[in-house]
XYZ file of C-alpha atoms in Angstrom:
407
model
C -8.629 -8.655 18.363
C -10.834 -8.306 15.459
C -12.338 -5.169 16.641
C -8.914 -3.647 17.705
C -7.896 -4.618 13.929
C -10.639 -2.981 12.299
C -10.620 0.110 14.376
C -6.857 0.607 13.801
C -7.179 0.160 10.335
C -10.104 2.663 9.937
C -8.187 5.313 11.875
C -5.134 4.820 9.445
C -7.428 5.319 6.206
C -9.128 8.215 7.565
C -5.896 9.732 8.917
C -4.638 9.701 4.987
C -7.700 11.217 3.507
C -7.757 14.019 6.555
C -4.429 14.848 5.417
C -4.402 14.743 1.917
C -6.345 18.070 1.252
C -4.445 19.647 4.255
C -0.799 19.541 2.706
C -1.038 22.170 -0.463
C 1.812 23.240 -2.580
C 2.740 26.820 -1.865
C 0.381 29.129 -4.213
C -2.368 26.497 -4.469
C -5.877 27.646 -4.985
C -8.721 25.986 -6.093
C -8.600 27.612 -9.876
C -5.140 26.108 -10.033
C -6.554 22.727 -10.231
C -8.874 20.862 -12.811
C -11.540 18.823 -10.612
C -12.603 15.520 -12.125
C -14.925 12.485 -11.445
C -14.348 9.321 -13.082
C -16.165 5.789 -13.494
C -14.250 2.510 -14.221
C -14.831 -0.885 -14.609
C -12.131 -3.491 -14.363
C -12.699 -7.037 -15.451
C -9.840 -9.060 -13.749
C -8.068 -12.563 -13.910
C -7.881 -13.924 -10.384
C -4.451 -15.816 -9.882
C -4.896 -19.202 -8.395
C -2.333 -18.847 -5.927
C -3.888 -21.097 -3.281
C -5.941 -24.359 -2.831
C -9.219 -22.512 -2.340
C -8.927 -20.642 -5.462
C -7.859 -23.468 -7.394
C -11.379 -25.373 -6.469
C -10.907 -26.863 -3.100
C -14.058 -24.924 -2.012
C -17.470 -25.559 -1.210
C -18.489 -25.423 -4.786
C -15.628 -27.508 -5.887
C -14.951 -24.894 -8.884
C -12.147 -22.566 -9.435
C -12.560 -18.794 -8.769
C -11.143 -17.440 -11.810
C -12.737 -14.079 -12.494
C -13.673 -11.050 -10.588
C -15.022 -7.744 -11.694
C -15.015 -4.400 -9.986
C -16.897 -1.372 -10.716
C -15.008 2.129 -9.199
C -16.250 5.862 -8.563
C -13.099 8.312 -8.183
C -12.731 11.936 -7.389
C -9.471 13.700 -8.144
C -7.762 16.771 -8.837
C -5.004 17.682 -11.277
C -2.600 20.476 -11.869
C -3.260 22.788 -14.914
C -1.098 21.926 -17.943
C 1.481 24.243 -18.993
C 2.269 25.363 -15.152
C 5.624 24.298 -13.278
C 3.880 21.751 -11.021
C 2.634 20.066 -14.350
C 6.475 20.216 -16.025
C 7.904 18.805 -13.019
C 5.420 16.113 -11.790
C 3.977 15.298 -15.085
C 0.755 15.982 -15.052
C -0.074 14.841 -11.233
C -3.273 14.089 -10.413
C -4.497 12.731 -6.806
C -7.594 11.895 -5.031
C -10.134 9.443 -3.395
C -12.160 6.484 -4.752
C -14.822 3.739 -3.827
C -15.118 0.745 -5.344
C -17.526 -2.840 -5.169
C -15.816 -5.844 -6.145
C -17.516 -9.183 -7.124
C -15.870 -12.725 -7.087
C -18.961 -14.825 -8.371
C -19.110 -16.162 -4.852
C -20.774 -14.175 -2.428
C -21.292 -16.829 0.323
C -17.675 -17.767 0.543
C -15.860 -14.734 -0.184
C -18.357 -11.888 -0.234
C -18.340 -8.629 -2.409
C -15.943 -6.516 -0.567
C -16.103 -2.553 -1.218
C -13.059 -0.461 -0.965
C -11.983 3.150 0.088
C -8.908 4.353 -1.135
C -6.336 7.285 -2.214
C -4.835 7.163 -5.455
C -2.432 9.218 -7.653
C -1.330 8.884 -11.220
C 0.785 11.236 -13.685
C 1.987 11.102 -17.080
C 4.665 8.588 -18.479
C 4.733 9.705 -22.196
C 2.944 12.478 -24.047
C 1.856 11.407 -27.757
C -0.012 14.776 -28.330
C -1.652 17.174 -26.065
C -4.823 15.079 -26.030
C -3.212 11.688 -25.755
C -0.687 10.206 -23.048
C 0.573 7.133 -21.507
C -0.188 7.293 -17.804
C 0.291 5.197 -14.729
C -1.705 4.918 -11.312
C -1.625 3.680 -8.077
C -4.350 2.925 -5.604
C -3.962 2.179 -1.840
C -6.859 1.682 0.908
C -9.085 -0.646 2.895
C -11.577 -3.263 1.746
C -14.463 -4.381 3.915
C -17.362 -6.613 3.469
C -15.194 -10.028 2.925
C -16.417 -13.411 4.121
C -13.401 -14.632 6.284
C -12.074 -18.178 7.400
C -14.306 -19.445 9.835
C -13.514 -23.278 11.143
C -17.123 -23.987 11.289
C -18.977 -21.573 8.466
C -16.503 -20.871 6.138
C -13.599 -23.596 6.666
C -12.397 -23.767 2.868
C -11.123 -20.083 2.807
C -7.792 -20.136 3.049
C -7.403 -16.820 1.241
C -8.838 -14.316 3.468
C -8.746 -14.426 7.180
C -10.190 -11.163 8.017
C -13.374 -8.923 7.342
C -11.146 -5.948 6.480
C -8.065 -6.043 4.205
C -5.558 -3.859 2.603
C -6.169 -3.169 -1.056
C -3.180 -2.058 -3.244
C -3.672 -1.721 -7.095
C -1.394 -0.455 -9.946
C -1.555 -0.094 -13.431
C -0.938 1.917 -17.031
C -3.475 3.132 -19.506
C -3.879 5.392 -22.401
C -5.609 8.578 -21.521
C -7.520 10.308 -24.436
C -9.152 13.755 -23.871
C -11.632 13.729 -26.696
C -13.696 16.561 -25.675
C -13.112 19.739 -23.432
C -14.879 17.750 -20.358
C -14.448 14.131 -21.001
C -11.302 11.658 -21.006
C -11.459 8.122 -22.106
C -8.895 5.756 -20.346
C -8.175 2.125 -21.815
C -5.374 0.246 -20.116
C -4.364 -2.675 -17.449
C -3.902 -3.224 -13.718
C -2.668 -5.503 -10.977
C -4.689 -5.983 -7.746
C -3.816 -7.225 -4.413
C -5.990 -8.017 -1.192
C -4.406 -8.998 1.881
C -4.469 -8.111 5.651
C -0.582 -7.917 6.202
C -0.376 -11.026 8.448
C -2.482 -9.472 11.283
C -4.569 -12.475 11.201
C -4.443 -16.071 9.903
C -5.029 -17.388 7.273
C -3.408 -14.404 4.864
C -2.910 -16.315 1.588
C -4.252 -13.195 -0.091
C -5.886 -12.716 -3.392
C -3.787 -11.437 -6.809
C -5.640 -10.203 -9.910
C -4.887 -8.541 -13.157
C -6.542 -7.474 -16.112
C -8.258 -4.572 -18.320
C -9.538 -1.198 -16.890
C -11.925 0.872 -19.059
C -13.311 4.106 -17.951
C -14.645 7.815 -18.341
C -13.692 11.138 -16.775
C -15.573 14.130 -16.598
C -13.451 17.501 -16.097
C -15.367 19.742 -14.427
C -13.400 23.628 -15.049
C -11.033 22.416 -17.948
C -10.851 24.740 -20.726
C -10.132 24.464 -24.634
C -6.416 26.225 -23.727
C -5.681 23.380 -21.574
C -5.749 20.829 -24.385
C -3.739 22.992 -26.621
C -0.087 23.120 -27.121
C 1.542 26.103 -25.534
C 4.497 28.130 -26.676
C 5.382 29.203 -23.272
C 7.335 26.823 -21.184
C 7.146 27.732 -17.295
C 10.573 28.374 -15.902
C 11.035 25.847 -12.736
C 13.672 26.683 -10.002
C 16.836 24.856 -10.002
C 16.389 21.941 -7.546
C 19.139 22.467 -4.714
C 20.648 18.831 -4.246
C 21.051 18.088 -0.595
C 20.885 15.553 1.873
C 17.798 15.185 4.530
C 17.210 12.942 7.279
C 14.130 11.100 7.858
C 13.377 9.769 11.210
C 10.578 7.056 11.498
C 8.816 5.504 14.489
C 6.451 2.465 13.907
C 4.483 -0.104 15.344
C 1.895 -2.771 14.521
C 0.948 -6.229 15.311
C 1.448 -9.594 13.481
C 0.524 -13.641 13.791
C 3.117 -16.220 13.541
C 3.222 -19.790 12.297
C 5.738 -21.907 14.218
C 7.320 -24.667 12.489
C 6.880 -28.081 14.422
C 8.826 -31.031 12.244
C 7.824 -30.231 8.786
C 4.394 -28.725 9.614
C 3.657 -24.812 10.343
C 1.201 -24.360 13.166
C -0.423 -20.947 13.597
C 0.213 -19.296 17.233
C -3.516 -18.127 18.352
C -1.522 -15.151 19.676
C -1.294 -11.594 18.221
C 2.266 -9.924 18.860
C 3.206 -6.657 19.283
C 5.789 -4.971 16.880
C 7.605 -1.582 17.130
C 10.789 -0.064 15.747
C 12.356 2.804 14.096
C 14.157 4.162 10.903
C 16.835 6.711 10.613
C 17.538 7.272 7.000
C 19.981 9.956 5.448
C 18.847 10.612 1.727
C 20.453 12.326 -0.970
C 17.966 14.494 -3.017
C 18.905 13.923 -6.308
C 15.923 16.143 -8.010
C 12.215 17.001 -7.448
C 11.235 13.464 -8.015
C 13.870 11.005 -6.464
C 15.927 10.641 -3.262
C 18.509 7.684 -2.488
C 20.307 6.866 0.949
C 20.706 4.340 3.434
C 18.976 3.545 6.760
C 19.603 2.155 9.997
C 16.708 -0.042 10.998
C 15.656 -1.389 14.524
C 12.781 -3.393 15.442
C 11.545 -5.311 18.368
C 9.432 -8.189 16.933
C 7.103 -10.162 19.588
C 6.759 -12.913 17.610
C 10.504 -13.711 16.864
C 11.687 -16.990 17.541
C 8.765 -18.175 19.564
C 8.463 -21.780 20.069
C 5.851 -24.567 20.658
C 5.984 -26.785 23.806
C 3.716 -29.519 24.461
C 2.430 -29.591 28.088
C 0.764 -32.526 29.779
C -2.903 -30.888 31.069
C -2.974 -33.416 34.177
C -0.586 -35.900 35.874
C -1.576 -39.347 34.491
C -3.446 -37.812 31.399
C -2.840 -38.528 27.575
C -4.287 -35.463 26.332
C -1.968 -32.055 26.322
C -2.210 -28.497 24.864
C 0.162 -26.627 22.752
C 1.832 -23.874 24.549
C 3.875 -21.060 22.438
C 6.585 -19.678 24.509
C 8.255 -16.344 23.915
C 12.179 -16.318 24.314
C 14.219 -13.388 26.436
C 13.714 -10.088 24.651
C 17.575 -10.349 23.742
C 16.302 -12.950 20.683
C 13.467 -10.418 19.822
C 15.518 -7.545 18.992
C 17.272 -6.809 15.505
C 19.520 -3.879 14.386
C 19.693 -3.894 10.166
C 21.217 -1.698 7.485
C 19.042 -1.227 4.516
C 19.830 0.743 1.008
C 16.849 2.994 0.069
C 15.317 4.729 -2.814
C 12.325 7.036 -3.169
C 9.903 8.517 -5.813
C 8.757 11.602 -4.596
C 5.442 13.112 -5.818
C 3.276 15.810 -4.386
C 1.303 14.700 -1.247
C 2.997 11.017 -1.486
C 6.266 9.388 -1.639
C 6.869 5.578 -2.412
C 9.964 4.091 -1.177
C 11.747 0.651 -1.466
C 14.823 -0.460 0.611
C 16.725 -3.843 0.785
C 18.614 -4.634 3.591
C 19.994 -7.340 6.009
C 20.003 -7.389 10.038
C 23.558 -7.128 11.299
C 22.604 -7.742 15.012
C 20.088 -10.459 15.370
C 19.390 -14.010 16.362
C 17.490 -16.996 15.509
C 15.079 -16.171 12.870
C 15.248 -12.719 12.331
C 18.543 -13.190 10.606
C 18.637 -12.578 6.911
C 17.669 -10.117 4.368
C 14.530 -8.202 4.364
C 12.750 -5.940 2.036
C 10.718 -2.800 2.553
C 8.044 -1.265 0.345
C 6.322 2.131 2.151
C 4.093 4.928 1.624
C 4.810 8.231 3.252
C 1.833 10.859 3.094
C 2.782 14.260 3.971
C 1.137 15.990 7.239
C 3.173 19.254 7.173
C 6.716 20.001 5.115
C 8.635 18.259 7.839
C 6.290 15.665 9.086
C 4.605 12.600 7.445
C 2.371 9.229 7.860
C 4.289 6.241 7.405
C 2.566 3.078 6.076
C 4.936 0.263 5.004
C 5.465 -3.579 5.029
C 8.452 -5.951 5.761
C 8.986 -8.922 3.636
C 11.847 -11.674 4.634
C 14.130 -12.914 2.176
C 11.733 -12.069 -0.693
C 9.357 -14.328 0.358
C 8.031 -14.687 3.827
C 5.534 -11.988 5.051
C 6.841 -10.234 7.806
C 4.764 -7.201 9.487
C 3.074 -3.831 8.782
C 5.104 -0.739 9.698
C 2.522 1.918 10.739
C 3.908 5.013 12.131
C 4.793 8.876 12.072
C 8.269 10.104 10.306
C 10.098 13.469 10.510
C 12.193 15.057 8.155
C 15.179 17.199 8.948
C 17.207 19.864 6.873
C 14.527 19.527 4.108
C 15.921 22.012 1.362
C 13.076 21.001 -1.135
C 11.613 23.944 -2.933
C 8.228 25.019 -3.081
C 6.577 24.424 -6.081
C 3.923 27.168 -7.706
C 1.618 26.414 -10.472
């Protein structure tokens, strides 16, 4: 199962990186971008969210800090263009990082591969701005929980985990070629409930870095009197259809304790979402959400191994399929940028049984493949607290009247 998990996570990230340069906006050429290479240092505080991090580990010392070094390549829309005006100086690219928690034996020193995107929140001058940035990718090189060799580690259950980061920073273009960035960020590592344990690791701290701009000109740093004319956005309703699947682990309540099932359960589903396109950067709508969760309503039963024997083994039993299907309705909102769309959703299952009843929340990233198709990477949370399942799939957009943006 470990090899299967590693293989599918690697395929997902490679697909993202393959698709990124293949979906240019109309009229894009290499001269229309500023190409950049950046380095960052990120000292972080580790939140004590589980006993292992609090000090119940082999060294009997809390794990409170981490440090990460990043190397990043990105391309950015040139200033004073239509794309720059609409998307706020958006940039996107790929990065690698190495993180240490000061405990290589129990946690390892993981390295991450990720895609990222950022843009301007506010501009104070042609050279100084407040920006945001998010990172999403995979981290490998962890030392996971092992019942014999690493039994204290209740934070990390797999050698490869998702890497999610978001932050804000001040960007100062102090010369034609160099930018200084100073800010803060938040990072989350977890395996998406694909393997136990999955307590995860959360950090927050500072980021400081230097960015080299290969082909930026002095004109790019000056205030232009020319304001490019953007095409009026045609408000319209588009329709997103997403098919997704994944696998998950499940803990089963027995009395007052939760016991981890040794099985991995399949998940498959769909979303049908009519979305009203308000402008270049925002969509809102509703979604019909159907899912089959192979772990839903799984229960445990004690079975006697041999007649007259006092020993027993734990059997995890699955109910009928009607207890593992659900249909829900959710409200959706999306933030639309070049190549990437970030979506959130909140809804409730209206047709469901047992532990599938209740509210659910969705966070999703859509990566454009063509004008009318995209990769979908999402996560479903139940009742704002219980990890549910990954949503890895492919989506299609119909009745798409989004204008082509030139720069």
